[in-house]
Amino acid sequence: MAEKRHISTQPGPGESQSLAHTLRDELERMILETNLRPGDRLPSENELIAHHKVGRTTVREAFRLLEQEGFVQSRQGLGRFVRARPTVQRPLTRLEGVTDMLASRGFRVTNTVLSVKLDEPTGTERAALGLSPGHTVIRLERLRTHDDDAVVYSIDVFNRAIFDQPISEIDWTGSLFTLFEEAGHAISAAIATVSAVHLGAEQSERLGMPSDTAWLLLAQEHNDSDGKPILLSQDYHRGSDFSFQVHRRRKD
């Protein structure tokens, strides 16, 4: 097992959900750091209770989250096991960058910059980002691949003034969230719209994908800690590899 990390003692009121999410992250990290393979058995509930000093409810909730995300599967009477490369299931309430999300799920990600340029914003972009006349945007187009297979195609638009240095000197192949944070503009929330789409023939050919490939488009307006919109993104997730979860409740 990975290096021993105590999460907490017994949770107080309202803390059990937070502890379960923390344990879920610890288990994901353990799987990746110890190079567990699909089909490998995970520690038992009793082992995790003793190792992390948490309650059984916390352990079971952490496993439930991992199972929902397709990272772990339960076999009756045998325990929990690492799944083969799963369909990525993400709760829409969990805000994370595409690069970090794919890496955390075990994808061997290659992030290719298809184009990055200074551009005039459209009227819609100008209004959404609150840009004054004369402001330009950076328009970034990237492709994430796994084993040379396209999984996410992204178009990001943001105020050029966020970054001081020439755009040719910035490494755009990593996490955009990290770049924004390093520039003093941390992203803290987003408004998202999900729709099923097909790419146009020209885009499909450019990506080397059949034109009938189904994509889940996650269009988002990202805000900083003050609630100011600072990034517009369109992330096309290949439909065969991704699904998104929404927790719904009946009105009381």
PDB file of N, CA and C in Angstrom, residues 63-158:
ATOM      1  N   PHE A  63     -15.728   4.192  -2.025  1.00  0.00           N
ATOM      2  CA  PHE A  63     -15.802   3.151  -3.048  1.00  0.00           C
ATOM      3  C   PHE A  63     -16.984   3.403  -3.991  1.00  0.00           C
ATOM      4  N   ARG A  64     -18.107   3.861  -3.436  1.00  0.00           N
ATOM      5  CA  ARG A  64     -19.269   4.133  -4.279  1.00  0.00           C
ATOM      6  C   ARG A  64     -18.943   5.219  -5.316  1.00  0.00           C
ATOM      7  N   LEU A  65     -18.221   6.249  -4.889  1.00  0.00           N
ATOM      8  CA  LEU A  65     -17.831   7.315  -5.812  1.00  0.00           C
ATOM      9  C   LEU A  65     -16.917   6.782  -6.911  1.00  0.00           C
ATOM     10  N   LEU A  66     -15.965   5.938  -6.525  1.00  0.00           N
ATOM     11  CA  LEU A  66     -15.051   5.360  -7.516  1.00  0.00           C
ATOM     12  C   LEU A  66     -15.790   4.454  -8.490  1.00  0.00           C
ATOM     13  N   GLU A  67     -16.762   3.714  -7.998  1.00  0.00           N
ATOM     14  CA  GLU A  67     -17.546   2.846  -8.877  1.00  0.00           C
ATOM     15  C   GLU A  67     -18.400   3.671  -9.829  1.00  0.00           C
ATOM     16  N   GLN A  68     -18.978   4.751  -9.351  1.00  0.00           N
ATOM     17  CA  GLN A  68     -19.774   5.628 -10.204  1.00  0.00           C
ATOM     18  C   GLN A  68     -18.922   6.227 -11.328  1.00  0.00           C
ATOM     19  N   GLU A  69     -17.669   6.509 -11.027  1.00  0.00           N
ATOM     20  CA  GLU A  69     -16.781   7.111 -12.005  1.00  0.00           C
ATOM     21  C   GLU A  69     -16.138   6.076 -12.919  1.00  0.00           C
ATOM     22  N   GLY A  70     -16.485   4.798 -12.719  1.00  0.00           N
ATOM     23  CA  GLY A  70     -15.978   3.756 -13.596  1.00  0.00           C
ATOM     24  C   GLY A  70     -14.547   3.350 -13.343  1.00  0.00           C
ATOM     25  N   PHE A  71     -14.003   3.727 -12.185  1.00  0.00           N
ATOM     26  CA  PHE A  71     -12.594   3.449 -11.898  1.00  0.00           C
ATOM     27  C   PHE A  71     -12.414   2.137 -11.148  1.00  0.00           C
ATOM     28  N   VAL A  72     -13.471   1.707 -10.459  1.00  0.00           N
ATOM     29  CA  VAL A  72     -13.415   0.516  -9.615  1.00  0.00           C
ATOM     30  C   VAL A  72     -14.680  -0.291  -9.843  1.00  0.00           C
ATOM     31  N   GLN A  73     -14.571  -1.611  -9.768  1.00  0.00           N
ATOM     32  CA  GLN A  73     -15.759  -2.444  -9.837  1.00  0.00           C
ATOM     33  C   GLN A  73     -15.802  -3.385  -8.641  1.00  0.00           C
ATOM     34  N   SER A  74     -17.015  -3.660  -8.174  1.00  0.00           N
ATOM     35  CA  SER A  74     -17.225  -4.534  -7.027  1.00  0.00           C
ATOM     36  C   SER A  74     -17.649  -5.906  -7.508  1.00  0.00           C
ATOM     37  N   ARG A  75     -17.073  -6.960  -6.907  1.00  0.00           N
ATOM     38  CA  ARG A  75     -17.448  -8.333  -7.211  1.00  0.00           C
ATOM     39  C   ARG A  75     -17.968  -8.969  -5.934  1.00  0.00           C
ATOM     40  N   GLN A  76     -19.207  -9.390  -5.978  1.00  0.00           N
ATOM     41  CA  GLN A  76     -19.878  -9.908  -4.800  1.00  0.00           C
ATOM     42  C   GLN A  76     -19.061 -11.005  -4.129  1.00  0.00           C
ATOM     43  N   GLY A  77     -18.753 -10.800  -2.849  1.00  0.00           N
ATOM     44  CA  GLY A  77     -18.028 -11.790  -2.076  1.00  0.00           C
ATOM     45  C   GLY A  77     -16.528 -11.816  -2.296  1.00  0.00           C
ATOM     46  N   LEU A  78     -16.032 -11.019  -3.267  1.00  0.00           N
ATOM     47  CA  LEU A  78     -14.599 -11.029  -3.584  1.00  0.00           C
ATOM     48  C   LEU A  78     -13.901  -9.726  -3.248  1.00  0.00           C
ATOM     49  N   GLY A  79     -14.610  -8.617  -3.286  1.00  0.00           N
ATOM     50  CA  GLY A  79     -14.003  -7.326  -2.988  1.00  0.00           C
ATOM     51  C   GLY A  79     -14.118  -6.359  -4.145  1.00  0.00           C
ATOM     52  N   ARG A  80     -13.281  -5.323  -4.114  1.00  0.00           N
ATOM     53  CA  ARG A  80     -13.266  -4.318  -5.176  1.00  0.00           C
ATOM     54  C   ARG A  80     -11.981  -4.433  -5.981  1.00  0.00           C
ATOM     55  N   PHE A  81     -12.113  -4.174  -7.281  1.00  0.00           N
ATOM     56  CA  PHE A  81     -11.000  -4.364  -8.198  1.00  0.00           C
ATOM     57  C   PHE A  81     -10.860  -3.167  -9.133  1.00  0.00           C
ATOM     58  N   VAL A  82      -9.627  -2.924  -9.579  1.00  0.00           N
ATOM     59  CA  VAL A  82      -9.381  -1.874 -10.568  1.00  0.00           C
ATOM     60  C   VAL A  82     -10.004  -2.306 -11.889  1.00  0.00           C
ATOM     61  N   ARG A  83     -10.746  -1.386 -12.509  1.00  0.00           N
ATOM     62  CA  ARG A  83     -11.364  -1.698 -13.793  1.00  0.00           C
ATOM     63  C   ARG A  83     -10.381  -1.469 -14.928  1.00  0.00           C
ATOM     64  N   ALA A  84     -10.689  -2.075 -16.074  1.00  0.00           N
ATOM     65  CA  ALA A  84      -9.974  -1.735 -17.294  1.00  0.00           C
ATOM     66  C   ALA A  84     -10.299  -0.293 -17.621  1.00  0.00           C
ATOM     67  N   ARG A  85      -9.585   0.283 -18.589  1.00  0.00           N
ATOM     68  CA  ARG A  85      -9.809   1.687 -18.933  1.00  0.00           C
ATOM     69  C   ARG A  85     -11.304   1.954 -19.062  1.00  0.00           C
ATOM     70  N   PRO A  86     -11.846   2.780 -18.178  1.00  0.00           N
ATOM     71  CA  PRO A  86     -13.291   2.923 -18.120  1.00  0.00           C
ATOM     72  C   PRO A  86     -13.818   3.994 -19.048  1.00  0.00           C
ATOM     73  N   THR A  87     -15.126   3.947 -19.256  1.00  0.00           N
ATOM     74  CA  THR A  87     -15.809   5.128 -19.730  1.00  0.00           C
ATOM     75  C   THR A  87     -15.744   6.141 -18.602  1.00  0.00           C
ATOM     76  N   VAL A  88     -15.278   7.343 -18.898  1.00  0.00           N
ATOM     77  CA  VAL A  88     -15.081   8.329 -17.854  1.00  0.00           C
ATOM     78  C   VAL A  88     -16.417   8.952 -17.486  1.00  0.00           C
ATOM     79  N   GLN A  89     -16.822   8.772 -16.243  1.00  0.00           N
ATOM     80  CA  GLN A  89     -18.052   9.361 -15.742  1.00  0.00           C
ATOM     81  C   GLN A  89     -17.681  10.433 -14.741  1.00  0.00           C
ATOM     82  N   ARG A  90     -18.114  11.659 -15.003  1.00  0.00           N
ATOM     83  CA  ARG A  90     -17.762  12.763 -14.123  1.00  0.00           C
ATOM     84  C   ARG A  90     -19.010  13.492 -13.664  1.00  0.00           C
ATOM     85  N   PRO A  91     -19.116  13.772 -12.367  1.00  0.00           N
ATOM     86  CA  PRO A  91     -20.223  14.607 -11.907  1.00  0.00           C
ATOM     87  C   PRO A  91     -20.025  16.034 -12.399  1.00  0.00           C
ATOM     88  N   LEU A  92     -21.073  16.648 -12.943  1.00  0.00           N
ATOM     89  CA  LEU A  92     -20.946  18.005 -13.470  1.00  0.00           C
ATOM     90  C   LEU A  92     -20.607  19.012 -12.378  1.00  0.00           C
ATOM     91  N   THR A  93     -20.885  18.674 -11.130  1.00  0.00           N
ATOM     92  CA  THR A  93     -20.588  19.593 -10.037  1.00  0.00           C
ATOM     93  C   THR A  93     -19.095  19.629  -9.703  1.00  0.00           C
ATOM     94  N   ARG A  94     -18.324  18.720 -10.269  1.00  0.00           N
ATOM     95  CA  ARG A  94     -16.885  18.678  -9.975  1.00  0.00           C
ATOM     96  C   ARG A  94     -16.138  19.443 -11.065  1.00  0.00           C
ATOM     97  N   LEU A  95     -15.607  20.628 -10.719  1.00  0.00           N
ATOM     98  CA  LEU A  95     -14.911  21.472 -11.686  1.00  0.00           C
ATOM     99  C   LEU A  95     -13.440  21.119 -11.704  1.00  0.00           C
ATOM    100  N   GLU A  96     -12.944  20.731 -12.869  1.00  0.00           N
ATOM    101  CA  GLU A  96     -11.544  20.385 -13.023  1.00  0.00           C
ATOM    102  C   GLU A  96     -11.145  20.581 -14.475  1.00  0.00           C
ATOM    103  N   GLY A  97      -9.858  20.829 -14.698  1.00  0.00           N
ATOM    104  CA  GLY A  97      -9.364  20.977 -16.052  1.00  0.00           C
ATOM    105  C   GLY A  97      -9.351  19.642 -16.772  1.00  0.00           C
ATOM    106  N   VAL A  98      -9.472  19.696 -18.097  1.00  0.00           N
ATOM    107  CA  VAL A  98      -9.497  18.470 -18.897  1.00  0.00           C
ATOM    108  C   VAL A  98      -8.201  17.686 -18.744  1.00  0.00           C
ATOM    109  N   THR A  99      -7.065  18.378 -18.779  1.00  0.00           N
ATOM    110  CA  THR A  99      -5.771  17.707 -18.678  1.00  0.00           C
ATOM    111  C   THR A  99      -5.656  16.940 -17.369  1.00  0.00           C
ATOM    112  N   ASP A 100      -6.017  17.589 -16.253  1.00  0.00           N
ATOM    113  CA  ASP A 100      -5.931  16.939 -14.947  1.00  0.00           C
ATOM    114  C   ASP A 100      -6.930  15.801 -14.830  1.00  0.00           C
ATOM    115  N   MET A 101      -8.129  16.004 -15.367  1.00  0.00           N
ATOM    116  CA  MET A 101      -9.164  14.982 -15.280  1.00  0.00           C
ATOM    117  C   MET A 101      -8.742  13.711 -16.008  1.00  0.00           C
ATOM    118  N   LEU A 102      -8.200  13.848 -17.223  1.00  0.00           N
ATOM    119  CA  LEU A 102      -7.793  12.673 -17.979  1.00  0.00           C
ATOM    120  C   LEU A 102      -6.634  11.946 -17.304  1.00  0.00           C
ATOM    121  N   ALA A 103      -5.671  12.708 -16.807  1.00  0.00           N
ATOM    122  CA  ALA A 103      -4.526  12.080 -16.135  1.00  0.00           C
ATOM    123  C   ALA A 103      -4.967  11.328 -14.887  1.00  0.00           C
ATOM    124  N   SER A 104      -5.919  11.894 -14.137  1.00  0.00           N
ATOM    125  CA  SER A 104      -6.369  11.245 -12.907  1.00  0.00           C
ATOM    126  C   SER A 104      -7.118   9.956 -13.184  1.00  0.00           C
ATOM    127  N   ARG A 105      -7.651   9.786 -14.387  1.00  0.00           N
ATOM    128  CA  ARG A 105      -8.388   8.584 -14.739  1.00  0.00           C
ATOM    129  C   ARG A 105      -7.495   7.522 -15.359  1.00  0.00           C
ATOM    130  N   GLY A 106      -6.175   7.803 -15.453  1.00  0.00           N
ATOM    131  CA  GLY A 106      -5.261   6.802 -15.971  1.00  0.00           C
ATOM    132  C   GLY A 106      -5.034   6.874 -17.466  1.00  0.00           C
ATOM    133  N   PHE A 107      -5.560   7.911 -18.137  1.00  0.00           N
ATOM    134  CA  PHE A 107      -5.290   8.082 -19.559  1.00  0.00           C
ATOM    135  C   PHE A 107      -3.845   8.530 -19.752  1.00  0.00           C
ATOM    136  N   ARG A 108      -3.183   7.959 -20.727  1.00  0.00           N
ATOM    137  CA  ARG A 108      -1.841   8.401 -21.102  1.00  0.00           C
ATOM    138  C   ARG A 108      -2.023   9.520 -22.131  1.00  0.00           C
ATOM    139  N   VAL A 109      -2.074  10.740 -21.649  1.00  0.00           N
ATOM    140  CA  VAL A 109      -2.540  11.864 -22.444  1.00  0.00           C
ATOM    141  C   VAL A 109      -1.396  12.525 -23.209  1.00  0.00           C
ATOM    142  N   THR A 110      -1.615  12.747 -24.489  1.00  0.00           N
ATOM    143  CA  THR A 110      -0.773  13.628 -25.283  1.00  0.00           C
ATOM    144  C   THR A 110      -1.617  14.840 -25.645  1.00  0.00           C
ATOM    145  N   ASN A 111      -1.140  16.017 -25.278  1.00  0.00           N
ATOM    146  CA  ASN A 111      -1.879  17.255 -25.486  1.00  0.00           C
ATOM    147  C   ASN A 111      -1.224  18.014 -26.631  1.00  0.00           C
ATOM    148  N   THR A 112      -1.891  18.073 -27.765  1.00  0.00           N
ATOM    149  CA  THR A 112      -1.341  18.711 -28.956  1.00  0.00           C
ATOM    150  C   THR A 112      -2.022  20.046 -29.201  1.00  0.00           C
ATOM    151  N   VAL A 113      -1.215  21.098 -29.377  1.00  0.00           N
ATOM    152  CA  VAL A 113      -1.753  22.407 -29.717  1.00  0.00           C
ATOM    153  C   VAL A 113      -1.955  22.460 -31.230  1.00  0.00           C
ATOM    154  N   LEU A 114      -3.212  22.565 -31.645  1.00  0.00           N
ATOM    155  CA  LEU A 114      -3.514  22.656 -33.071  1.00  0.00           C
ATOM    156  C   LEU A 114      -3.331  24.076 -33.582  1.00  0.00           C
ATOM    157  N   SER A 115      -3.678  25.055 -32.762  1.00  0.00           N
ATOM    158  CA  SER A 115      -3.437  26.453 -33.106  1.00  0.00           C
ATOM    159  C   SER A 115      -3.588  27.311 -31.865  1.00  0.00           C
ATOM    160  N   VAL A 116      -2.827  28.403 -31.809  1.00  0.00           N
ATOM    161  CA  VAL A 116      -2.971  29.413 -30.767  1.00  0.00           C
ATOM    162  C   VAL A 116      -2.690  30.754 -31.436  1.00  0.00           C
ATOM    163  N   LYS A 117      -3.625  31.684 -31.286  1.00  0.00           N
ATOM    164  CA  LYS A 117      -3.485  32.951 -32.005  1.00  0.00           C
ATOM    165  C   LYS A 117      -4.220  34.075 -31.285  1.00  0.00           C
ATOM    166  N   LEU A 118      -3.780  35.308 -31.572  1.00  0.00           N
ATOM    167  CA  LEU A 118      -4.506  36.485 -31.130  1.00  0.00           C
ATOM    168  C   LEU A 118      -5.639  36.730 -32.112  1.00  0.00           C
ATOM    169  N   ASP A 119      -6.799  37.113 -31.596  1.00  0.00           N
ATOM    170  CA  ASP A 119      -7.957  37.226 -32.473  1.00  0.00           C
ATOM    171  C   ASP A 119      -8.917  38.288 -31.936  1.00  0.00           C
ATOM    172  N   GLU A 120      -9.740  38.795 -32.822  1.00  0.00           N
ATOM    173  CA  GLU A 120     -10.825  39.679 -32.416  1.00  0.00           C
ATOM    174  C   GLU A 120     -11.959  38.834 -31.843  1.00  0.00           C
ATOM    175  N   PRO A 121     -12.484  39.198 -30.694  1.00  0.00           N
ATOM    176  CA  PRO A 121     -13.601  38.421 -30.138  1.00  0.00           C
ATOM    177  C   PRO A 121     -14.872  38.663 -30.943  1.00  0.00           C
ATOM    178  N   THR A 122     -15.708  37.648 -30.980  1.00  0.00           N
ATOM    179  CA  THR A 122     -17.031  37.843 -31.560  1.00  0.00           C
ATOM    180  C   THR A 122     -17.854  38.708 -30.607  1.00  0.00           C
ATOM    181  N   GLY A 123     -18.991  39.180 -31.073  1.00  0.00           N
ATOM    182  CA  GLY A 123     -19.844  39.973 -30.199  1.00  0.00           C
ATOM    183  C   GLY A 123     -20.278  39.205 -28.969  1.00  0.00           C
ATOM    184  N   THR A 124     -20.588  37.923 -29.165  1.00  0.00           N
ATOM    185  CA  THR A 124     -21.001  37.080 -28.041  1.00  0.00           C
ATOM    186  C   THR A 124     -19.867  36.904 -27.040  1.00  0.00           C
ATOM    187  N   GLU A 125     -18.653  36.667 -27.552  1.00  0.00           N
ATOM    188  CA  GLU A 125     -17.485  36.498 -26.676  1.00  0.00           C
ATOM    189  C   GLU A 125     -17.167  37.789 -25.933  1.00  0.00           C
ATOM    190  N   ARG A 126     -17.255  38.903 -26.629  1.00  0.00           N
ATOM    191  CA  ARG A 126     -16.961  40.192 -25.991  1.00  0.00           C
ATOM    192  C   ARG A 126     -17.923  40.456 -24.832  1.00  0.00           C
ATOM    193  N   ALA A 127     -19.220  40.182 -25.071  1.00  0.00           N
ATOM    194  CA  ALA A 127     -20.217  40.401 -24.028  1.00  0.00           C
ATOM    195  C   ALA A 127     -20.018  39.443 -22.859  1.00  0.00           C
ATOM    196  N   ALA A 128     -19.743  38.171 -23.161  1.00  0.00           N
ATOM    197  CA  ALA A 128     -19.598  37.163 -22.099  1.00  0.00           C
ATOM    198  C   ALA A 128     -18.392  37.446 -21.216  1.00  0.00           C
ATOM    199  N   LEU A 129     -17.282  37.913 -21.813  1.00  0.00           N
ATOM    200  CA  LEU A 129     -16.057  38.165 -21.056  1.00  0.00           C
ATOM    201  C   LEU A 129     -15.972  39.607 -20.553  1.00  0.00           C
ATOM    202  N   GLY A 130     -16.953  40.445 -20.900  1.00  0.00           N
ATOM    203  CA  GLY A 130     -16.949  41.832 -20.439  1.00  0.00           C
ATOM    204  C   GLY A 130     -15.786  42.630 -20.988  1.00  0.00           C
ATOM    205  N   LEU A 131     -15.445  42.425 -22.256  1.00  0.00           N
ATOM    206  CA  LEU A 131     -14.289  43.084 -22.855  1.00  0.00           C
ATOM    207  C   LEU A 131     -14.672  44.440 -23.442  1.00  0.00           C
ATOM    208  N   SER A 132     -13.797  45.419 -23.247  1.00  0.00           N
ATOM    209  CA  SER A 132     -13.992  46.733 -23.834  1.00  0.00           C
ATOM    210  C   SER A 132     -13.530  46.724 -25.283  1.00  0.00           C
ATOM    211  N   PRO A 133     -13.997  47.675 -26.092  1.00  0.00           N
ATOM    212  CA  PRO A 133     -13.510  47.776 -27.481  1.00  0.00           C
ATOM    213  C   PRO A 133     -11.991  47.901 -27.508  1.00  0.00           C
ATOM    214  N   GLY A 134     -11.371  47.198 -28.436  1.00  0.00           N
ATOM    215  CA  GLY A 134      -9.920  47.229 -28.558  1.00  0.00           C
ATOM    216  C   GLY A 134      -9.224  46.062 -27.901  1.00  0.00           C
ATOM    217  N   HIS A 135      -9.914  45.342 -26.998  1.00  0.00           N
ATOM    218  CA  HIS A 135      -9.324  44.165 -26.372  1.00  0.00           C
ATOM    219  C   HIS A 135      -9.332  42.987 -27.356  1.00  0.00           C
ATOM    220  N   THR A 136      -8.257  42.254 -27.379  1.00  0.00           N
ATOM    221  CA  THR A 136      -8.179  41.038 -28.185  1.00  0.00           C
ATOM    222  C   THR A 136      -8.232  39.819 -27.272  1.00  0.00           C
ATOM    223  N   VAL A 137      -8.460  38.666 -27.880  1.00  0.00           N
ATOM    224  CA  VAL A 137      -8.495  37.413 -27.130  1.00  0.00           C
ATOM    225  C   VAL A 137      -7.441  36.456 -27.660  1.00  0.00           C
ATOM    226  N   ILE A 138      -7.098  35.499 -26.825  1.00  0.00           N
ATOM    227  CA  ILE A 138      -6.295  34.358 -27.272  1.00  0.00           C
ATOM    228  C   ILE A 138      -7.275  33.240 -27.581  1.00  0.00           C
ATOM    229  N   ARG A 139      -7.144  32.683 -28.771  1.00  0.00           N
ATOM    230  CA  ARG A 139      -8.000  31.575 -29.191  1.00  0.00           C
ATOM    231  C   ARG A 139      -7.109  30.343 -29.297  1.00  0.00           C
ATOM    232  N   LEU A 140      -7.355  29.380 -28.409  1.00  0.00           N
ATOM    233  CA  LEU A 140      -6.502  28.197 -28.273  1.00  0.00           C
ATOM    234  C   LEU A 140      -7.278  26.953 -28.679  1.00  0.00           C
ATOM    235  N   GLU A 141      -6.717  26.194 -29.588  1.00  0.00           N
ATOM    236  CA  GLU A 141      -7.352  24.967 -30.083  1.00  0.00           C
ATOM    237  C   GLU A 141      -6.407  23.803 -29.809  1.00  0.00           C
ATOM    238  N   ARG A 142      -6.907  22.788 -29.084  1.00  0.00           N
ATOM    239  CA  ARG A 142      -6.044  21.671 -28.684  1.00  0.00           C
ATOM    240  C   ARG A 142      -6.757  20.337 -28.862  1.00  0.00           C
ATOM    241  N   LEU A 143      -5.954  19.285 -28.955  1.00  0.00           N
ATOM    242  CA  LEU A 143      -6.469  17.924 -29.075  1.00  0.00           C
ATOM    243  C   LEU A 143      -5.767  17.046 -28.057  1.00  0.00           C
ATOM    244  N   ARG A 144      -6.562  16.324 -27.242  1.00  0.00           N
ATOM    245  CA  ARG A 144      -6.005  15.334 -26.319  1.00  0.00           C
ATOM    246  C   ARG A 144      -6.180  13.956 -26.924  1.00  0.00           C
ATOM    247  N   THR A 145      -5.116  13.193 -26.926  1.00  0.00           N
ATOM    248  CA  THR A 145      -5.171  11.831 -27.448  1.00  0.00           C
ATOM    249  C   THR A 145      -4.692  10.848 -26.403  1.00  0.00           C
ATOM    250  N   HIS A 146      -5.172   9.624 -26.506  1.00  0.00           N
ATOM    251  CA  HIS A 146      -4.755   8.507 -25.662  1.00  0.00           C
ATOM    252  C   HIS A 146      -4.361   7.383 -26.603  1.00  0.00           C
ATOM    253  N   ASP A 147      -3.083   6.986 -26.565  1.00  0.00           N
ATOM    254  CA  ASP A 147      -2.582   5.967 -27.496  1.00  0.00           C
ATOM    255  C   ASP A 147      -2.925   6.344 -28.944  1.00  0.00           C
ATOM    256  N   ASP A 148      -2.670   7.620 -29.292  1.00  0.00           N
ATOM    257  CA  ASP A 148      -2.916   8.153 -30.643  1.00  0.00           C
ATOM    258  C   ASP A 148      -4.390   8.175 -31.020  1.00  0.00           C
ATOM    259  N   ASP A 149      -5.270   8.051 -30.048  1.00  0.00           N
ATOM    260  CA  ASP A 149      -6.709   8.030 -30.295  1.00  0.00           C
ATOM    261  C   ASP A 149      -7.308   9.307 -29.717  1.00  0.00           C
ATOM    262  N   ALA A 150      -8.003  10.105 -30.536  1.00  0.00           N
ATOM    263  CA  ALA A 150      -8.574  11.368 -30.076  1.00  0.00           C
ATOM    264  C   ALA A 150      -9.655  11.124 -29.038  1.00  0.00           C
ATOM    265  N   VAL A 151      -9.559  11.821 -27.896  1.00  0.00           N
ATOM    266  CA  VAL A 151     -10.575  11.673 -26.853  1.00  0.00           C
ATOM    267  C   VAL A 151     -11.244  13.003 -26.504  1.00  0.00           C
ATOM    268  N   VAL A 152     -10.511  14.114 -26.556  1.00  0.00           N
ATOM    269  CA  VAL A 152     -11.094  15.425 -26.263  1.00  0.00           C
ATOM    270  C   VAL A 152     -10.518  16.469 -27.216  1.00  0.00           C
ATOM    271  N   TYR A 153     -11.403  17.222 -27.844  1.00  0.00           N
ATOM    272  CA  TYR A 153     -11.030  18.339 -28.721  1.00  0.00           C
ATOM    273  C   TYR A 153     -11.535  19.607 -28.064  1.00  0.00           C
ATOM    274  N   SER A 154     -10.655  20.617 -27.881  1.00  0.00           N
ATOM    275  CA  SER A 154     -11.009  21.795 -27.092  1.00  0.00           C
ATOM    276  C   SER A 154     -10.731  23.087 -27.839  1.00  0.00           C
ATOM    277  N   ILE A 155     -11.625  24.050 -27.622  1.00  0.00           N
ATOM    278  CA  ILE A 155     -11.421  25.420 -28.087  1.00  0.00           C
ATOM    279  C   ILE A 155     -11.625  26.330 -26.879  1.00  0.00           C
ATOM    280  N   ASP A 156     -10.600  27.108 -26.524  1.00  0.00           N
ATOM    281  CA  ASP A 156     -10.653  28.003 -25.375  1.00  0.00           C
ATOM    282  C   ASP A 156     -10.432  29.436 -25.829  1.00  0.00           C
ATOM    283  N   VAL A 157     -11.180  30.358 -25.250  1.00  0.00           N
ATOM    284  CA  VAL A 157     -11.092  31.783 -25.601  1.00  0.00           C
ATOM    285  C   VAL A 157     -11.015  32.583 -24.308  1.00  0.00           C
ATOM    286  N   PHE A 158     -10.026  33.512 -24.242  1.00  0.00           N
ATOM    287  CA  PHE A 158      -9.864  34.306 -23.027  1.00  0.00           C
ATOM    288  C   PHE A 158      -9.126  35.599 -23.355  1.00  0.00           C
TER     289      PHE A 158
END
